[in-house]
Protein backbone atom coordinates (compact mmCIF):
# COMPACT_ATOMS: atom_id res chain seq x y z
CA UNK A 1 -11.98 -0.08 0.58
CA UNK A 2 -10.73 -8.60 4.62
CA UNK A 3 -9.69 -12.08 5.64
CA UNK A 4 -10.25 -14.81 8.46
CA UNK A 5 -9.22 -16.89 11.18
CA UNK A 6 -8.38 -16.77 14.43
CA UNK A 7 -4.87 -16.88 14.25
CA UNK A 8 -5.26 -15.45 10.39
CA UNK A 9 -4.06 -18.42 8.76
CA UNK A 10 -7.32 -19.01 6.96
CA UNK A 11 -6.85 -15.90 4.61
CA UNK A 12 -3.05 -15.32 4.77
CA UNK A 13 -1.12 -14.57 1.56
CA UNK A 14 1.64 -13.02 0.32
CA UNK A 15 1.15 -9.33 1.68
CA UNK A 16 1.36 -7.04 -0.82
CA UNK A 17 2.08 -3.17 0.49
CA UNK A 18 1.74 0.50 -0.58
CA UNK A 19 0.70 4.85 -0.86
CA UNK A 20 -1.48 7.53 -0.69
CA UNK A 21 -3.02 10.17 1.98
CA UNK A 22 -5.22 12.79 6.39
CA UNK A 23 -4.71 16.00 8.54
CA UNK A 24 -2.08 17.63 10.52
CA UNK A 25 1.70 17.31 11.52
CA UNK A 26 0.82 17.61 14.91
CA UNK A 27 0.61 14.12 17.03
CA UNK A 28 -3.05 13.26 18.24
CA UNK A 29 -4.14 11.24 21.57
CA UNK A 30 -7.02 8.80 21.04
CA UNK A 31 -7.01 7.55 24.08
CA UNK A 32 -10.38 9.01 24.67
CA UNK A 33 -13.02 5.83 23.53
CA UNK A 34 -14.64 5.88 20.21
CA UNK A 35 -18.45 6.28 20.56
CA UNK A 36 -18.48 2.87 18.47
CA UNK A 37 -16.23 1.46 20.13
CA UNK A 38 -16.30 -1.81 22.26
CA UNK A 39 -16.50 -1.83 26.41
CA UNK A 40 -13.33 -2.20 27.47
CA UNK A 41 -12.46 -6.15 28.93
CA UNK A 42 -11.57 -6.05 32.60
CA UNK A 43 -7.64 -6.40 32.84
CA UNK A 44 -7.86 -9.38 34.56
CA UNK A 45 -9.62 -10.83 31.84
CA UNK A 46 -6.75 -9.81 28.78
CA UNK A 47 -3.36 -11.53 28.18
CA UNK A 48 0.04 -10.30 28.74
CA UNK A 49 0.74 -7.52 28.40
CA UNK A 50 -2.97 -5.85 27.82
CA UNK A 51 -3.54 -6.96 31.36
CA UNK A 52 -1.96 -3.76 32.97
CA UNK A 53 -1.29 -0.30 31.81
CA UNK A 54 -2.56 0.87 28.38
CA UNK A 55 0.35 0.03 25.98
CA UNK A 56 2.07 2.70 24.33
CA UNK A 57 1.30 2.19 20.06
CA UNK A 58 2.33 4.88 17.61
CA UNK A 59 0.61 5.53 14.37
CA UNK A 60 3.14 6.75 11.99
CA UNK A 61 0.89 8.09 8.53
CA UNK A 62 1.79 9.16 5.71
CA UNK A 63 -1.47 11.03 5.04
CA UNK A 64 -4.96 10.85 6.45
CA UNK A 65 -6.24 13.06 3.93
CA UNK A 66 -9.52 11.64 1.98
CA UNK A 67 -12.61 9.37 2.96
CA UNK A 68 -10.76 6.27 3.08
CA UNK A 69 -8.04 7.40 4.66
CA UNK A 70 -10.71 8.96 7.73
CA UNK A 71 -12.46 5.82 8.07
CA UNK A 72 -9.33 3.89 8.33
CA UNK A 73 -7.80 6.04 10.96
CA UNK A 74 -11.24 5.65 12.99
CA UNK A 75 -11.52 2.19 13.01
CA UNK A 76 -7.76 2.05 13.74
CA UNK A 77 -8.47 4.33 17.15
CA UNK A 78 -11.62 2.67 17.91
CA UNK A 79 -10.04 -0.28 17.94
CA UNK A 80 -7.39 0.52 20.01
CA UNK A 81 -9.16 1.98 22.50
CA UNK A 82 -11.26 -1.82 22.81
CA UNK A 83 -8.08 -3.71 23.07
CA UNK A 84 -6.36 -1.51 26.04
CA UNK A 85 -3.83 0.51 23.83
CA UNK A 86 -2.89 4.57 23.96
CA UNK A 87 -2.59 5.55 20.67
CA UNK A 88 -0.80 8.79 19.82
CA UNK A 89 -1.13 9.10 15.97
CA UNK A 90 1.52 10.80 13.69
CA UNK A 91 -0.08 12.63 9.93
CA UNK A 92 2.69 13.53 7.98
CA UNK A 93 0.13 15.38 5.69
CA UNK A 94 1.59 13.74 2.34
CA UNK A 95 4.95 15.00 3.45
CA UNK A 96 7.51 11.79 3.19
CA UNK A 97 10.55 13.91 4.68
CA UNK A 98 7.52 14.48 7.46
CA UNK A 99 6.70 10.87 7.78
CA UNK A 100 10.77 9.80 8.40
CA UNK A 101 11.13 12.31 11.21
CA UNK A 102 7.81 11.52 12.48
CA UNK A 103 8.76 7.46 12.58
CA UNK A 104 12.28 8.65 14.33
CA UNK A 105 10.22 10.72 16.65
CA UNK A 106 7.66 7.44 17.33
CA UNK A 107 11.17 5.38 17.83
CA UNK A 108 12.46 8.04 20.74
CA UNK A 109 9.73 7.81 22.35
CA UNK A 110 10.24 4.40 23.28
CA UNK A 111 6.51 2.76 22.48
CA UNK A 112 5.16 -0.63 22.96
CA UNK A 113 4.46 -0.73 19.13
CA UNK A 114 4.75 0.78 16.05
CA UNK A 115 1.81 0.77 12.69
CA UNK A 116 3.10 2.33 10.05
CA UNK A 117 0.44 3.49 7.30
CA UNK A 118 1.55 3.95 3.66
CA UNK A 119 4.68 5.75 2.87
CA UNK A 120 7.63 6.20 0.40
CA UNK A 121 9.84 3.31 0.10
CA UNK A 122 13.21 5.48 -0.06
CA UNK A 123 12.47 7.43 2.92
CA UNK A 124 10.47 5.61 5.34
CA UNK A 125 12.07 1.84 5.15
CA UNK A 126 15.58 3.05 6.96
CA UNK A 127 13.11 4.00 9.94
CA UNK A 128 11.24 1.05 9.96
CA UNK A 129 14.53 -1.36 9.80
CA UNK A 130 15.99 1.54 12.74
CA UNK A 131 12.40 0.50 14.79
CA UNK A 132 13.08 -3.02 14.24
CA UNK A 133 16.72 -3.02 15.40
CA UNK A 134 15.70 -1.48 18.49
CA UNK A 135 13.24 -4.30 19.64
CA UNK A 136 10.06 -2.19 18.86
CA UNK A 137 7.29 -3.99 16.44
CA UNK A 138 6.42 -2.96 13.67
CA UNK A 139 3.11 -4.04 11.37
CA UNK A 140 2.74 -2.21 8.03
CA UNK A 141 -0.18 -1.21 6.28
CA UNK A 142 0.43 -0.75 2.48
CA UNK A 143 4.05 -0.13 2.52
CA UNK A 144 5.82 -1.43 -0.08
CA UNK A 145 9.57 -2.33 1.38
CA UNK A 146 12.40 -4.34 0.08
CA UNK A 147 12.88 -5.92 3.37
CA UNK A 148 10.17 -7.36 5.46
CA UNK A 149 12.48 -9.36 7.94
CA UNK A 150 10.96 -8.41 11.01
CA UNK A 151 8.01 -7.17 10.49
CA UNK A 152 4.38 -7.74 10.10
CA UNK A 153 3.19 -7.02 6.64
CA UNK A 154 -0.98 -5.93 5.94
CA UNK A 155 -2.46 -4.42 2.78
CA UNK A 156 -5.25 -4.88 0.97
CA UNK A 157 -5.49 -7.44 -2.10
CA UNK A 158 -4.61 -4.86 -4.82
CA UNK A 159 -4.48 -7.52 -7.38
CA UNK A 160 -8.05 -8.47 -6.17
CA UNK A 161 -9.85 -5.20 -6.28
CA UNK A 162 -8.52 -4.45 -9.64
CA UNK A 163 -9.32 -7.60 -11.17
CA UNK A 164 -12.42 -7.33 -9.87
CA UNK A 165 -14.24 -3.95 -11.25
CA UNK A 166 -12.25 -4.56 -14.72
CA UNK A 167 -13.81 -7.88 -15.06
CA UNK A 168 -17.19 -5.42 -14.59
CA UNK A 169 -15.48 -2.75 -17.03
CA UNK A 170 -15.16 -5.84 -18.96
CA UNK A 171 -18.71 -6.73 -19.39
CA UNK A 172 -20.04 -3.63 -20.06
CA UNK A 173 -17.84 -2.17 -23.04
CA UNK A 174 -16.36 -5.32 -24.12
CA UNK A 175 -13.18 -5.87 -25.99
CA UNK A 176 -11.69 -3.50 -28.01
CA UNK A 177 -13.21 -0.60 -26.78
CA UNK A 178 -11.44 2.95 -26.38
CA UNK A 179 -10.37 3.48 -22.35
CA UNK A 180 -8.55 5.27 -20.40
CA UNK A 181 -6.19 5.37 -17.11
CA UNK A 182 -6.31 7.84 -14.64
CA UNK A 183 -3.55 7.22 -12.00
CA UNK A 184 -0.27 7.76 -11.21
CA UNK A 185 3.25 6.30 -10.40
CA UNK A 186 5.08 6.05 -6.76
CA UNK A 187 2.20 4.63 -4.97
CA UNK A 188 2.67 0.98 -4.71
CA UNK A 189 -1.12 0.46 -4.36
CA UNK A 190 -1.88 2.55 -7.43
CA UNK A 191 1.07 0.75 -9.19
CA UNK A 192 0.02 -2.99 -8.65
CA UNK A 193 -3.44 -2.29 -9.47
CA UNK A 194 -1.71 -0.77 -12.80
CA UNK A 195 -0.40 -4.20 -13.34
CA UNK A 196 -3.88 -5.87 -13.55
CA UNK A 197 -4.77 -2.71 -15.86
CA UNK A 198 -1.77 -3.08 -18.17
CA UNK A 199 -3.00 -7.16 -18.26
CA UNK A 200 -6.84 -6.43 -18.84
CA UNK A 201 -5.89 -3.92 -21.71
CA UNK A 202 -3.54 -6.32 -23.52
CA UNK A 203 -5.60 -9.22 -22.79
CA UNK A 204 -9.05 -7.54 -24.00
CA UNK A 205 -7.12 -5.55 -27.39
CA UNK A 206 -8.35 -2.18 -25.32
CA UNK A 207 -7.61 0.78 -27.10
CA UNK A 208 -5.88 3.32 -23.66
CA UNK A 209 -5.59 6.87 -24.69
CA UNK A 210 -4.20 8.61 -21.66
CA UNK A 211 -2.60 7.76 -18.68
CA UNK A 212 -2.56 10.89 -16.39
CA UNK A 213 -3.45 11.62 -13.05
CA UNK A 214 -2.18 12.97 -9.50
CA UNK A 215 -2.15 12.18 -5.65
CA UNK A 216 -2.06 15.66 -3.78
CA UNK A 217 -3.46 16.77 -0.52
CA UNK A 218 -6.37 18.01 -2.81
CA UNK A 219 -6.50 14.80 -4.91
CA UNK A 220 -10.36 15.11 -6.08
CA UNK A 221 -10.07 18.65 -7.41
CA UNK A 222 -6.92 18.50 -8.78
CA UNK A 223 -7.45 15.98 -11.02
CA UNK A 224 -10.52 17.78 -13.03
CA UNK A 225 -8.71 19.71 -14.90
CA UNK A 226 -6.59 16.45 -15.81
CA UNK A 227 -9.38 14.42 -16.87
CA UNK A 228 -11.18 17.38 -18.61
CA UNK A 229 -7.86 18.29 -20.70
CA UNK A 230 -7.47 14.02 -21.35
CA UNK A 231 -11.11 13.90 -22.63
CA UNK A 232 -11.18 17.07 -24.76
CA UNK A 233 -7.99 15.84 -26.37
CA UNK A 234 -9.95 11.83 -26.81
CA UNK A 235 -13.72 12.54 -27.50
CA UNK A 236 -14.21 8.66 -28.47
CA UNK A 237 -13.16 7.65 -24.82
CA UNK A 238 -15.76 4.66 -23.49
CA UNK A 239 -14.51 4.20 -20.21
CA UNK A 240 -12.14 5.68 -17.64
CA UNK A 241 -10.38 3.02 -14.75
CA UNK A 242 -9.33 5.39 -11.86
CA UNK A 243 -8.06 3.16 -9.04
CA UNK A 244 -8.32 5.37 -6.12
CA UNK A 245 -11.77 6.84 -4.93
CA UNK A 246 -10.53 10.33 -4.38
CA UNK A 247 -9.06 10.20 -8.58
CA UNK A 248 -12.05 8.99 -9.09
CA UNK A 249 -13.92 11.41 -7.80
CA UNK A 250 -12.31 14.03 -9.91
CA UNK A 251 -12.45 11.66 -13.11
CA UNK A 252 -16.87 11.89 -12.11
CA UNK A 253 -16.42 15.52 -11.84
CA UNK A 254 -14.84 16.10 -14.99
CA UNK A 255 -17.09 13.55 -17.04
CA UNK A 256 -20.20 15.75 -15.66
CA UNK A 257 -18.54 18.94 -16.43
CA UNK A 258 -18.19 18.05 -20.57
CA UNK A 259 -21.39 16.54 -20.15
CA UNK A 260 -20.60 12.62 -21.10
CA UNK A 261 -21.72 10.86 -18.29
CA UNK A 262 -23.99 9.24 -20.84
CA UNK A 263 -20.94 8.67 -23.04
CA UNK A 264 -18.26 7.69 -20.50
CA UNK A 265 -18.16 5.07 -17.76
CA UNK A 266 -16.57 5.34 -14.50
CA UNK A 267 -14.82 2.73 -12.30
CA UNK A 268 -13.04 3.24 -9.15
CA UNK A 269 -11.69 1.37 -6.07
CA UNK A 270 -12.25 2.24 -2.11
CA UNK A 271 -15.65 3.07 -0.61
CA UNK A 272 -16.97 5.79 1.70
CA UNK A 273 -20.43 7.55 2.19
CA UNK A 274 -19.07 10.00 0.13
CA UNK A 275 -18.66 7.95 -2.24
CA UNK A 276 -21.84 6.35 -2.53
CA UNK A 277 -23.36 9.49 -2.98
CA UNK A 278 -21.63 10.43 -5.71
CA UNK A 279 -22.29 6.81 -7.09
CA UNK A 280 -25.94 6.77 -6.78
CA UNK A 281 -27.01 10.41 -7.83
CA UNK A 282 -29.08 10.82 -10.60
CA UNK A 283 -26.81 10.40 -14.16
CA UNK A 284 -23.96 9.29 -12.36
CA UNK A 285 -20.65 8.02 -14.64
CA UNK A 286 -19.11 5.64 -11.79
CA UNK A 287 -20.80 2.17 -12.08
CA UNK A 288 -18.56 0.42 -10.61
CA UNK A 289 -16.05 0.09 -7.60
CA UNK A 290 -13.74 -2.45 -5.61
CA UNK A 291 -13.32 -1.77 -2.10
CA UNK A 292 -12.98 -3.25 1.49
CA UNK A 293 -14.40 -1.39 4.84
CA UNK A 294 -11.88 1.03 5.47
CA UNK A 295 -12.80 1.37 8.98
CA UNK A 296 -12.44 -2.67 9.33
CA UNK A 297 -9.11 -2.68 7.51
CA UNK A 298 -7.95 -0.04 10.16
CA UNK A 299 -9.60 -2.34 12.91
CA UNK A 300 -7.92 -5.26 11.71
CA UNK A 301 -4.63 -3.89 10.90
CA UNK A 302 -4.80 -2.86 15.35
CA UNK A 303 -5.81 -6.40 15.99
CA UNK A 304 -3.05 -8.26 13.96
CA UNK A 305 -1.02 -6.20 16.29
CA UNK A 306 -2.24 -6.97 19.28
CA UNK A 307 -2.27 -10.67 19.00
CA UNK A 308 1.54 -10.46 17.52
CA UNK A 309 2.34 -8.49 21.08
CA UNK A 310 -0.25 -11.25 22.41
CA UNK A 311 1.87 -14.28 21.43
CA UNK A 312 -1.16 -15.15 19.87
CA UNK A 313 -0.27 -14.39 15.89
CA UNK A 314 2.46 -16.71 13.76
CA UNK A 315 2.49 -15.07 10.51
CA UNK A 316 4.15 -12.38 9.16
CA UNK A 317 1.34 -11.14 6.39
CA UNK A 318 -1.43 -10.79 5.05
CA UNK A 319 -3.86 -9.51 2.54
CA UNK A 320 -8.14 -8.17 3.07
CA UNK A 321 -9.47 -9.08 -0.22
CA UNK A 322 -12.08 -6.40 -1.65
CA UNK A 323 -15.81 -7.04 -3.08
CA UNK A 324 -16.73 -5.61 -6.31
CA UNK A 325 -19.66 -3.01 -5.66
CA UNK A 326 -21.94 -1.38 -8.86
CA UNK A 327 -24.13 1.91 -8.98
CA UNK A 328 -27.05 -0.87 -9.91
CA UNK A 329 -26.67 -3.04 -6.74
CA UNK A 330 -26.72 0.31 -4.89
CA UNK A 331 -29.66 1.50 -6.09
CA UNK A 332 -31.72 -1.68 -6.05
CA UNK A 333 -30.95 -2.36 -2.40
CA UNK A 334 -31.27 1.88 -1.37
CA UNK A 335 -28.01 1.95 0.10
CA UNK A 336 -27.13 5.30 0.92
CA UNK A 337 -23.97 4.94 3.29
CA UNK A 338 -21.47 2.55 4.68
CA UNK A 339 -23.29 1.34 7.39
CA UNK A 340 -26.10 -0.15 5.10
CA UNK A 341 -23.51 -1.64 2.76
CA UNK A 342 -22.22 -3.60 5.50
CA UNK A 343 -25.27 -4.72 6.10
CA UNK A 344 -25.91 -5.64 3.31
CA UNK A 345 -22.32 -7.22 2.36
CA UNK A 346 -21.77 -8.42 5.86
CA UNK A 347 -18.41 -9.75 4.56
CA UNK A 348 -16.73 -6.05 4.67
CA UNK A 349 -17.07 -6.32 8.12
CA UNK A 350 -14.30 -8.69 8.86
CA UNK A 351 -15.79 -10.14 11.93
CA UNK A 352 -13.87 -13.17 11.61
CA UNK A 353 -10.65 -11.26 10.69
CA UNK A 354 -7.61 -11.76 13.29
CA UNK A 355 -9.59 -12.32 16.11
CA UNK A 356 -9.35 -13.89 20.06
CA UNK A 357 -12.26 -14.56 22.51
CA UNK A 358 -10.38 -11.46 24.85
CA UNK A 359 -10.38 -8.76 21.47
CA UNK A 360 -13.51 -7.88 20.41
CA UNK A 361 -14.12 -6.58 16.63
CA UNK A 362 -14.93 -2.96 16.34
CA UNK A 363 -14.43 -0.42 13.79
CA UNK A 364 -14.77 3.78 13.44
């Protein structure tokens, strides 16, 4: 799974907004510091209103379930903790009627601040408008909603991300060849990086023979038996574009299992030491993925917040462009987790991301 300034004007755009899935109904308190996390400032030395009691943030999800959804909530809570804030997080498990009562449960209890992460469109914009009315703000993380007025709009540059590993897909099949998609419809992440996909394919003459695909608490291993039934019924298939790193995971899984990973190339989006793994073992299908830090994003997404409550922050959006990461750069550089990756793309790190001398940059 990206931008700078210090008032995030340098890399402000049009925010896109969006879906997808982490653990339990039941509300968490982080207000225990991360191990990674930052030494707390001395009060004295933070601006209204971090300068007193910790303020009072909800984390309304629609799922944490998944790598990137784990890193993201760390970096959120580390985060947090660094910049003076109680965080009591809300997982709705994948369950949108769960995430609306959640968010009207976050609004009772009266918080400082509201992040919203992902989320049905239908059910969860009401509660976000109800927050707003109320005087509470809001900041969005890949929510797609008809009305923004109000509220602070992040996501990551879908449009980016796609682009980028299909320009990769691109140069290794070329035009014309026979490809598939394995995604899905609802998400609005999934469905703007569908948009590049629908482009690239007309664009390039591509030859798609399936489109299929879930999102489920179980995302990885319910998609096998999708990808297995889409290949068996398309044995020319070259490559296979699956635009969220728990899909993809499945798609790998299923390429292994009918024993093409020699035949069939894999490209996916989002990053995790999970994923690497599966990335650089020995025959691997996925060559290629677009992703920002996770754990940054989630960091970032806290700070944005902070300097809106701060006075500090302007605008209303903005977008954490990805980097476009392949199996080969992996292996050349023996990167075998996150942590190297960043070191070795020191750009996922967003160090210069919606920052302040008093907030200092930490992640999960």
């Amino acid at each position: 799974m990206s931008i700078r300034s210090h008032r995030w004007a340098t890399l402000v755009a049009t925010a896109g907004i969006a879906a997808l899935a982490l653990t339990g109904c039941a509300q968490q308190n982080t207000s225990t510091p991360a191990a990674s996390a930052a030494p707390v400032q001395k009060l004295a030395d933070l601006p209204a209103p971090f300068d007193g009691a910790p303020l009072k943030v909800a984390l309304v999800q629609q799922s944490g379930a998944g790598d990137y959804f784990t890193a993201w909530t760390a970096g959120v809570k580390a985060q947090a903790t660094a910049a003076n804030i109680d965080l009591t997080v809300f997982d709705a498990r994948n369950d949108n009627a769960k995430q609306a009562s959640d968010l009207e449960q976050a609004i009772a209890s009266k918080p400082d601040a509201i992040i919203v992460d992902h989320g049905q469109t239908d059910t969860i914009e009401p509660g976000v408008h109800e927050a707003v009315d109320a005087g509470i703000p809001v900041i969005i993380y890949d929510l797609a909603l008809k009305d923004t007025d109000g509220v602070i709009v992040t996501s990551q540059s879908d449009a980016s991300m796609a682009q980028g590993v299909l320009d990769q897909m691109i140069a290794d099949v070329g035009d014309g060849a026979k490809v598939g998609l394995a995604s899905t419809d609802g998400f609005a992440p999934l469905e703007r990086r569908k948009k590049v996909w629908d482009e690239v394919v007309s664009e390039h003459g591509l030859d798609q023979l399936f489109f299929t695909g879930k999102v489920t608490e179980s995302t990885a291993t319910d998609n096998i038996p999708l990808i297995d039934a889409a290949l068996k019924s398309n044995p020319g298939v070259q490559a296979i574009f699956a635009p969220y790193d728990e899909i993809t995971k499945g798609v790998v899984q299923a390429v292994q299992q009918n024993n093409l990973q020699d035949k069939v190339k894999v490209y996916g989006i989002d990053i995790s030491n999970a994923d690497i793994e599966v990335m650089t073992a020995d025959g691997s299908p996925w060559v290629a993925t677009s992703a920002t830090d996770p754990s940054a994003v989630g960091a970032a997404v806290v700070r944005a917040l902070a300097l809106k409550l701060a006075g500090q922050l302007d605008e209303t959006s903005v977008q954490f462009p990805a980097v476009t990461i392949t199996r080969d750069f992996l292996l050349e550089k023996g990167i075998t987790n996150v942590a190297q990756l960043r070191e070795a793309e020191p750009s996922l790190l967003l160090g210069d991301t919606v920052v302040a001398d008093w907030l200092p940059v930490v992640s999960g």
